[in-house]
Amino acid sequence: MLKDIVSKIPVISDDKLIVGFNTADDGAVYKLRDDLAIIQTLDFFPPLVDDMYIFGQIAATNALSDVAAMGGKAVTALNILAFPEDGDKAALQALLAGGAEKVAEAGAVLCGGHSIADKGVKYGLSVMGVAHPNKILYNNRCKIGDKIILTKPLGVGIVSAAYKAGKATEAAYKQAITSMTTLNTHTMDIAANFPISAATDVTGFGFLGHLNEMVADYSILVDSGQIMQIDEALQLAEAGTITGGSKKNRSSLQDYVHFGNASIGIQELLLDPQTSGGLLISLDGKHANALLNKLAEKGITAKIVAEVVPCCDKNILVQ
């Protein structure tokens, strides 16, 4: 609903505004000079985990990802915080420490923020990054013949929900935590050396929702057999663990995706909302394996999961 409302806001005319709210890109981009643009983004949400230090890491990693997805370097960050006046001060300190650690790891500077008293905890960051205006990565400029690489496993939402219900193991849950606290900054530092056509990150709209935002005058063919997944995620999905966000994603994508013979478990995995998910990187197919090899040298596991093809009846075809 909010997305529909925002889409109706009159577009402000400014020839220096490279990316604004009239697109589905990951951040706003404003040109300062011919050789310098700033990227602005923010994100915050309630705790996904009980450990406040880990929650701080997850929220910060998630917010920083938008700058990386657009090919920028994060420079400064501001805390966004809602916290009860009578809340546990040690928990608050742990939360902010977790966020600060990830900002520093990304090479940015945490320089303040804003807090309000609220009944529940919410935390995130406003991040400013920089990039050359000609090197901004948009999310919908794929080229036919491109391969699309996914850089993190799916299933964070499914496993997290199942763990809270006592249905997922500690090992699977820890794998989900590791994924959510791994910065995409390091991945993009490597990928930036390759001819990328388009990029975005996978968050609340799930793999298919963000892949759909990459579609322009072409379609995308998904090889579901190459999708990386958090341990137990597929089995849990096949057994009926479905999140509310997944249902919303399915409803919004029903006219754009053809699932073919994909099992219900695979479908749910592809629709599963991700927090601090991986990058989707579209690049010329002849360079895709070289990028995978470079990522592997740094211990980053990634897979070619899709191909950009001429326009079909649906935006996305799942095989």
CSV table of C-alpha atoms in Angstrom, one decimal:
chain,number,residue,atom,x,y,z
A,1,MET,CA,0.0,0.0,0.0
A,2,LEU,CA,2.8,2.5,0.9
A,3,LYS,CA,4.6,1.7,-2.3
A,4,ASP,CA,1.5,2.6,-4.3
A,5,ILE,CA,1.1,5.9,-2.4
A,6,VAL,CA,4.8,6.8,-2.9
A,7,SER,CA,4.5,6.1,-6.6
A,8,LYS,CA,1.9,8.8,-6.9
A,9,ILE,CA,3.9,11.5,-5.3
A,10,PRO,CA,4.8,14.2,-7.9
A,11,VAL,CA,8.4,13.8,-9.1
A,12,ILE,CA,10.6,16.7,-8.2
A,13,SER,CA,12.5,18.0,-11.2
A,14,ASP,CA,16.2,18.3,-10.6
A,15,ASP,CA,18.8,17.5,-13.2
A,16,LYS,CA,21.2,16.5,-10.4
A,17,LEU,CA,18.9,13.9,-8.9
A,18,ILE,CA,20.1,10.8,-10.7
A,19,VAL,CA,17.9,8.3,-8.7
A,20,GLY,CA,14.8,9.3,-6.7
A,21,PHE,CA,11.7,7.7,-5.2
A,22,ASN,CA,10.1,7.3,-8.6
A,23,THR,CA,12.2,4.1,-9.2
A,24,ALA,CA,12.6,0.9,-7.2
A,25,ASP,CA,16.4,1.2,-6.8
A,26,ASP,CA,18.1,0.6,-3.5
A,27,GLY,CA,18.9,4.3,-2.6
A,28,ALA,CA,18.7,7.9,-3.8
A,29,VAL,CA,21.5,9.3,-5.8
A,30,TYR,CA,22.4,13.0,-6.1
A,31,LYS,CA,25.1,14.3,-8.4
A,32,LEU,CA,27.4,16.8,-6.6
A,33,ARG,CA,30.1,17.1,-9.3
A,34,ASP,CA,30.8,15.5,-12.7
A,35,ASP,CA,33.0,13.0,-10.8
A,36,LEU,CA,31.1,12.6,-7.5
A,37,ALA,CA,27.6,11.5,-6.5
A,38,ILE,CA,26.2,10.7,-3.1
A,39,ILE,CA,24.0,7.7,-2.3
A,40,GLN,CA,21.5,8.0,0.5
A,41,THR,CA,19.5,5.2,2.1
A,42,LEU,CA,18.0,4.2,5.4
A,43,ASP,CA,16.5,1.1,7.0
A,44,PHE,CA,15.3,0.1,10.4
A,45,PHE,CA,13.0,-2.5,11.9
A,46,PRO,CA,12.1,-4.4,15.2
A,47,PRO,CA,14.4,-7.1,16.6
A,48,LEU,CA,14.6,-10.4,14.7
A,49,VAL,CA,16.6,-12.1,17.4
A,50,ASP,CA,16.7,-11.9,21.2
A,51,ASP,CA,20.5,-11.1,21.4
A,52,MET,CA,20.6,-7.3,21.0
A,53,TYR,CA,24.3,-7.2,20.0
A,54,ILE,CA,23.5,-9.6,17.1
A,55,PHE,CA,20.4,-7.6,16.2
A,56,GLY,CA,22.5,-4.5,16.0
A,57,GLN,CA,24.9,-6.2,13.6
A,58,ILE,CA,22.0,-7.5,11.4
A,59,ALA,CA,20.2,-4.1,11.2
A,60,ALA,CA,23.5,-2.3,10.3
A,61,THR,CA,24.5,-4.9,7.8
A,62,ASN,CA,21.1,-4.7,6.2
A,63,ALA,CA,21.2,-0.8,5.9
A,64,LEU,CA,24.8,-0.7,4.6
A,65,SER,CA,23.9,-3.2,1.9
A,66,ASP,CA,21.9,-0.7,-0.2
A,67,VAL,CA,25.0,1.5,-0.8
A,68,ALA,CA,27.1,-1.6,-1.8
A,69,ALA,CA,24.3,-2.8,-4.2
A,70,MET,CA,24.5,0.5,-6.1
A,71,GLY,CA,28.2,0.3,-6.5
A,72,GLY,CA,29.0,2.9,-3.8
A,73,LYS,CA,31.3,3.2,-0.8
A,74,ALA,CA,29.6,3.9,2.5
A,75,VAL,CA,31.1,7.0,4.2
A,76,THR,CA,29.0,8.0,7.1
A,77,ALA,CA,26.1,6.5,9.1
A,78,LEU,CA,23.6,7.8,11.6
A,79,ASN,CA,21.7,5.6,14.1
A,80,ILE,CA,17.9,5.4,14.0
A,81,LEU,CA,16.6,4.2,17.3
A,82,ALA,CA,13.4,3.6,19.2
A,83,PHE,CA,13.8,2.3,22.7
A,84,PRO,CA,11.6,2.1,25.9
A,85,GLU,CA,12.5,4.7,28.5
A,86,ASP,CA,12.6,1.9,31.1
A,87,GLY,CA,14.4,-0.5,28.8
A,88,ASP,CA,17.5,-2.5,29.8
A,89,LYS,CA,20.4,-0.1,29.4
A,90,ALA,CA,22.9,-3.0,29.0
A,91,ALA,CA,20.8,-4.3,26.1
A,92,LEU,CA,20.8,-0.8,24.5
A,93,GLN,CA,24.5,-0.6,24.8
A,94,ALA,CA,25.0,-4.0,23.2
A,95,LEU,CA,22.6,-3.1,20.4
A,96,LEU,CA,24.5,0.1,19.5
A,97,ALA,CA,27.8,-1.7,19.8
A,98,GLY,CA,26.8,-4.3,17.3
A,99,GLY,CA,25.7,-1.7,14.8
A,100,ALA,CA,28.9,0.3,15.3
A,101,GLU,CA,31.0,-2.7,14.7
A,102,LYS,CA,29.5,-3.3,11.3
A,103,VAL,CA,29.7,0.4,10.3
A,104,ALA,CA,33.5,0.3,11.1
A,105,GLU,CA,33.9,-3.0,9.2
A,106,ALA,CA,32.3,-1.4,6.1
A,107,GLY,CA,34.9,1.4,6.3
A,108,ALA,CA,32.4,4.1,7.3
A,109,VAL,CA,32.1,6.4,10.2
A,110,LEU,CA,29.3,6.4,12.7
A,111,CYS,CA,28.7,10.0,13.5
A,112,GLY,CA,25.5,10.3,15.6
A,113,GLY,CA,21.9,9.6,15.1
A,114,HIS,CA,18.4,10.2,16.6
A,115,SER,CA,16.4,8.3,19.2
A,116,ILE,CA,12.9,8.4,20.5
A,117,ALA,CA,11.1,6.7,23.4
A,118,ASP,CA,8.8,4.0,22.3
A,119,LYS,CA,7.1,0.9,23.7
A,120,GLY,CA,9.1,-1.4,21.4
A,121,VAL,CA,12.7,-1.5,20.1
A,122,LYS,CA,13.5,-0.5,16.6
A,123,TYR,CA,16.9,0.1,15.1
A,124,GLY,CA,18.7,0.8,11.9
A,125,LEU,CA,20.9,3.3,10.1
A,126,SER,CA,20.7,6.2,7.7
A,127,VAL,CA,23.8,5.7,5.4
A,128,MET,CA,25.5,8.1,3.0
A,129,GLY,CA,27.8,6.7,0.4
A,130,VAL,CA,29.7,8.0,-2.6
A,131,ALA,CA,30.3,6.9,-6.1
A,132,HIS,CA,31.2,8.2,-9.5
A,133,PRO,CA,28.0,9.2,-11.3
A,134,ASN,CA,28.9,7.1,-14.3
A,135,LYS,CA,29.5,4.0,-12.2
A,136,ILE,CA,26.2,3.9,-10.3
A,137,LEU,CA,24.6,0.4,-10.5
A,138,TYR,CA,20.9,0.5,-11.3
A,139,ASN,CA,18.7,-2.5,-10.7
A,140,ASN,CA,17.0,-2.8,-14.1
A,141,ARG,CA,19.6,-2.4,-16.7
A,142,CYS,CA,20.4,-6.1,-17.4
A,143,LYS,CA,21.3,-7.1,-20.9
A,144,ILE,CA,20.0,-10.1,-22.8
A,145,GLY,CA,22.6,-12.9,-22.4
A,146,ASP,CA,23.6,-11.8,-18.9
A,147,LYS,CA,24.0,-14.3,-16.1
A,148,ILE,CA,22.7,-13.3,-12.7
A,149,ILE,CA,24.7,-14.3,-9.6
A,150,LEU,CA,23.3,-14.7,-6.1
A,151,THR,CA,25.8,-14.2,-3.3
A,152,LYS,CA,24.0,-15.5,-0.2
A,153,PRO,CA,21.8,-18.5,0.5
A,154,LEU,CA,18.0,-18.1,0.8
A,155,GLY,CA,15.8,-19.2,3.7
A,156,VAL,CA,16.6,-16.8,6.4
A,157,GLY,CA,12.9,-16.0,7.1
A,158,ILE,CA,11.8,-19.6,7.0
A,159,VAL,CA,14.5,-20.8,9.4
A,160,SER,CA,14.2,-17.9,11.8
A,161,ALA,CA,10.4,-18.4,12.1
A,162,ALA,CA,10.9,-22.2,12.5
A,163,TYR,CA,13.6,-21.7,15.1
A,164,LYS,CA,11.3,-19.5,17.2
A,165,ALA,CA,8.6,-22.3,17.0
A,166,GLY,CA,11.1,-25.0,18.0
A,167,LYS,CA,11.2,-26.6,14.6
A,168,ALA,CA,14.7,-25.7,13.3
A,169,THR,CA,18.0,-26.7,14.8
A,170,GLU,CA,20.5,-24.4,16.4
A,171,ALA,CA,23.0,-25.1,13.6
A,172,ALA,CA,20.6,-23.9,10.9
A,173,TYR,CA,19.7,-20.9,13.0
A,174,LYS,CA,23.4,-20.0,13.4
A,175,GLN,CA,23.9,-20.3,9.7
A,176,ALA,CA,21.1,-17.8,9.2
A,177,ILE,CA,22.7,-15.4,11.7
A,178,THR,CA,26.0,-15.7,9.9
A,179,SER,CA,24.4,-14.9,6.6
A,180,MET,CA,22.5,-11.9,8.0
A,181,THR,CA,25.7,-10.4,9.6
A,182,THR,CA,27.9,-10.8,6.6
A,183,LEU,CA,28.5,-7.5,4.8
A,184,ASN,CA,27.8,-7.3,1.0
A,185,THR,CA,30.5,-4.6,0.9
A,186,HIS,CA,33.3,-7.0,0.6
A,187,THR,CA,31.5,-8.9,-2.2
A,188,MET,CA,30.9,-5.8,-4.2
A,189,ASP,CA,34.5,-4.6,-3.8
A,190,ILE,CA,35.4,-7.7,-5.9
A,191,ALA,CA,32.5,-7.6,-8.3
A,192,ALA,CA,33.1,-3.9,-9.1
A,193,ASN,CA,36.1,-5.0,-11.1
A,194,PHE,CA,33.8,-6.8,-13.6
A,195,PRO,CA,31.4,-5.4,-16.2
A,196,ILE,CA,28.2,-5.4,-14.2
A,197,SER,CA,25.0,-4.5,-16.0
A,198,ALA,CA,22.7,-4.2,-13.0
A,199,ALA,CA,22.6,-5.1,-9.3
A,200,THR,CA,20.4,-5.1,-6.2
A,201,ASP,CA,20.2,-6.9,-2.9
A,202,VAL,CA,17.6,-9.4,-1.7
A,203,THR,CA,15.5,-8.2,1.3
A,204,GLY,CA,11.8,-8.2,2.2
A,205,PHE,CA,10.4,-8.8,-1.2
A,206,GLY,CA,12.3,-12.0,-1.4
A,207,PHE,CA,14.4,-13.4,-4.2
A,208,LEU,CA,11.6,-13.2,-6.8
A,209,GLY,CA,10.4,-9.8,-5.7
A,210,HIS,CA,13.8,-8.2,-6.1
A,211,LEU,CA,14.5,-10.2,-9.3
A,212,ASN,CA,11.2,-8.8,-10.7
A,213,GLU,CA,12.4,-5.3,-10.0
A,214,MET,CA,15.4,-6.1,-12.3
A,215,VAL,CA,13.1,-6.8,-15.2
A,216,ALA,CA,12.8,-4.2,-18.0
A,217,ASP,CA,12.2,-5.1,-21.7
A,218,TYR,CA,13.4,-8.7,-21.2
A,219,SER,CA,12.6,-11.7,-19.0
A,220,ILE,CA,14.6,-13.7,-16.5
A,221,LEU,CA,15.0,-17.5,-16.5
A,222,VAL,CA,15.7,-18.9,-13.0
A,223,ASP,CA,17.5,-22.2,-12.5
A,224,SER,CA,16.0,-23.2,-9.2
A,225,GLY,CA,18.5,-26.1,-8.9
A,226,GLN,CA,21.3,-23.6,-8.4
A,227,ILE,CA,19.7,-21.7,-5.5
A,228,MET,CA,21.8,-21.8,-2.4
A,229,GLN,CA,19.8,-22.3,0.8
A,230,ILE,CA,20.2,-22.2,4.6
A,231,ASP,CA,20.3,-25.7,6.0
A,232,GLU,CA,16.8,-27.1,6.6
A,233,ALA,CA,15.0,-24.2,4.8
A,234,LEU,CA,13.7,-26.3,1.9
A,235,GLN,CA,12.6,-29.2,4.2
A,236,LEU,CA,10.8,-26.7,6.5
A,237,ALA,CA,9.1,-25.0,3.5
A,238,GLU,CA,8.0,-28.4,2.1
A,239,ALA,CA,6.6,-29.2,5.6
A,240,GLY,CA,4.5,-26.1,5.6
A,241,THR,CA,6.6,-23.4,7.3
A,242,ILE,CA,5.4,-20.3,5.5
A,243,THR,CA,5.8,-16.7,6.7
A,244,GLY,CA,3.3,-13.9,6.4
A,245,GLY,CA,5.8,-12.0,4.2
A,246,SER,CA,6.0,-14.9,1.8
A,247,LYS,CA,2.2,-14.9,1.4
A,248,LYS,CA,2.3,-11.1,0.6
A,249,ASN,CA,5.1,-11.7,-1.9
A,250,ARG,CA,3.2,-14.5,-3.7
A,251,SER,CA,0.1,-12.3,-4.0
A,252,SER,CA,2.0,-9.3,-5.4
A,253,LEU,CA,4.0,-11.5,-7.9
A,254,GLN,CA,1.2,-13.8,-9.1
A,255,ASP,CA,0.9,-12.0,-12.5
A,256,TYR,CA,4.7,-11.8,-13.1
A,257,VAL,CA,6.1,-15.3,-12.3
A,258,HIS,CA,5.6,-18.7,-13.9
A,259,PHE,CA,6.7,-21.4,-11.5
A,260,GLY,CA,6.5,-24.3,-14.0
A,261,ASN,CA,7.1,-27.6,-12.2
A,262,ALA,CA,8.8,-26.0,-9.1
A,263,SER,CA,7.7,-27.7,-5.9
A,264,ILE,CA,5.9,-25.7,-3.2
A,265,GLY,CA,9.0,-25.8,-1.1
A,266,ILE,CA,11.1,-24.2,-3.9
A,267,GLN,CA,8.4,-21.6,-4.5
A,268,GLU,CA,8.4,-20.7,-0.8
A,269,LEU,CA,12.1,-20.5,-0.7
A,270,LEU,CA,12.1,-18.1,-3.7
A,271,LEU,CA,9.4,-16.0,-2.1
A,272,ASP,CA,10.8,-16.0,1.4
A,273,PRO,CA,11.5,-12.5,2.8
A,274,GLN,CA,15.2,-12.0,3.5
A,275,THR,CA,16.8,-9.7,6.1
A,276,SER,CA,20.2,-8.6,5.0
A,277,GLY,CA,20.2,-11.0,2.1
A,278,GLY,CA,22.8,-11.4,-0.7
A,279,LEU,CA,23.4,-9.4,-3.9
A,280,LEU,CA,21.9,-10.2,-7.3
A,281,ILE,CA,24.6,-9.3,-9.8
A,282,SER,CA,23.8,-9.3,-13.5
A,283,LEU,CA,26.8,-9.3,-15.9
A,284,ASP,CA,27.9,-10.5,-19.3
A,285,GLY,CA,27.8,-14.3,-19.2
A,286,LYS,CA,31.4,-14.7,-20.4
A,287,HIS,CA,32.6,-13.0,-17.2
A,288,ALA,CA,30.4,-14.8,-14.7
A,289,ASN,CA,32.6,-17.8,-13.9
A,290,ALA,CA,35.6,-15.5,-13.5
A,291,LEU,CA,33.7,-13.5,-10.9
A,292,LEU,CA,32.7,-16.7,-9.1
A,293,ASN,CA,36.3,-17.7,-9.0
A,294,LYS,CA,37.4,-14.4,-7.6
A,295,LEU,CA,34.7,-14.5,-4.9
A,296,ALA,CA,35.7,-18.0,-4.0
A,297,GLU,CA,39.3,-16.9,-3.5
A,298,LYS,CA,38.0,-14.7,-0.7
A,299,GLY,CA,35.8,-17.4,0.8
A,300,ILE,CA,32.6,-16.0,-0.7
A,301,THR,CA,30.3,-18.7,-2.0
A,302,ALA,CA,28.1,-17.6,-4.9
A,303,LYS,CA,26.1,-19.2,-7.7
A,304,ILE,CA,24.8,-18.4,-11.2
A,305,VAL,CA,21.1,-18.7,-10.6
A,306,ALA,CA,19.5,-17.0,-13.6
A,307,GLU,CA,19.9,-15.8,-17.2
A,308,VAL,CA,18.4,-12.7,-18.9
A,309,VAL,CA,16.4,-13.8,-22.0
A,310,PRO,CA,14.2,-12.0,-24.6
A,311,CYS,CA,10.8,-10.9,-23.3
A,312,CYS,CA,8.3,-13.7,-22.6
A,313,ASP,CA,4.7,-13.9,-21.4
A,314,LYS,CA,5.9,-13.5,-17.8
A,315,ASN,CA,8.7,-11.5,-16.3
A,316,ILE,CA,10.2,-14.5,-14.5
A,317,LEU,CA,10.3,-18.1,-15.6
A,318,VAL,CA,11.3,-20.6,-12.9
A,319,GLN,CA,12.8,-24.0,-14.0
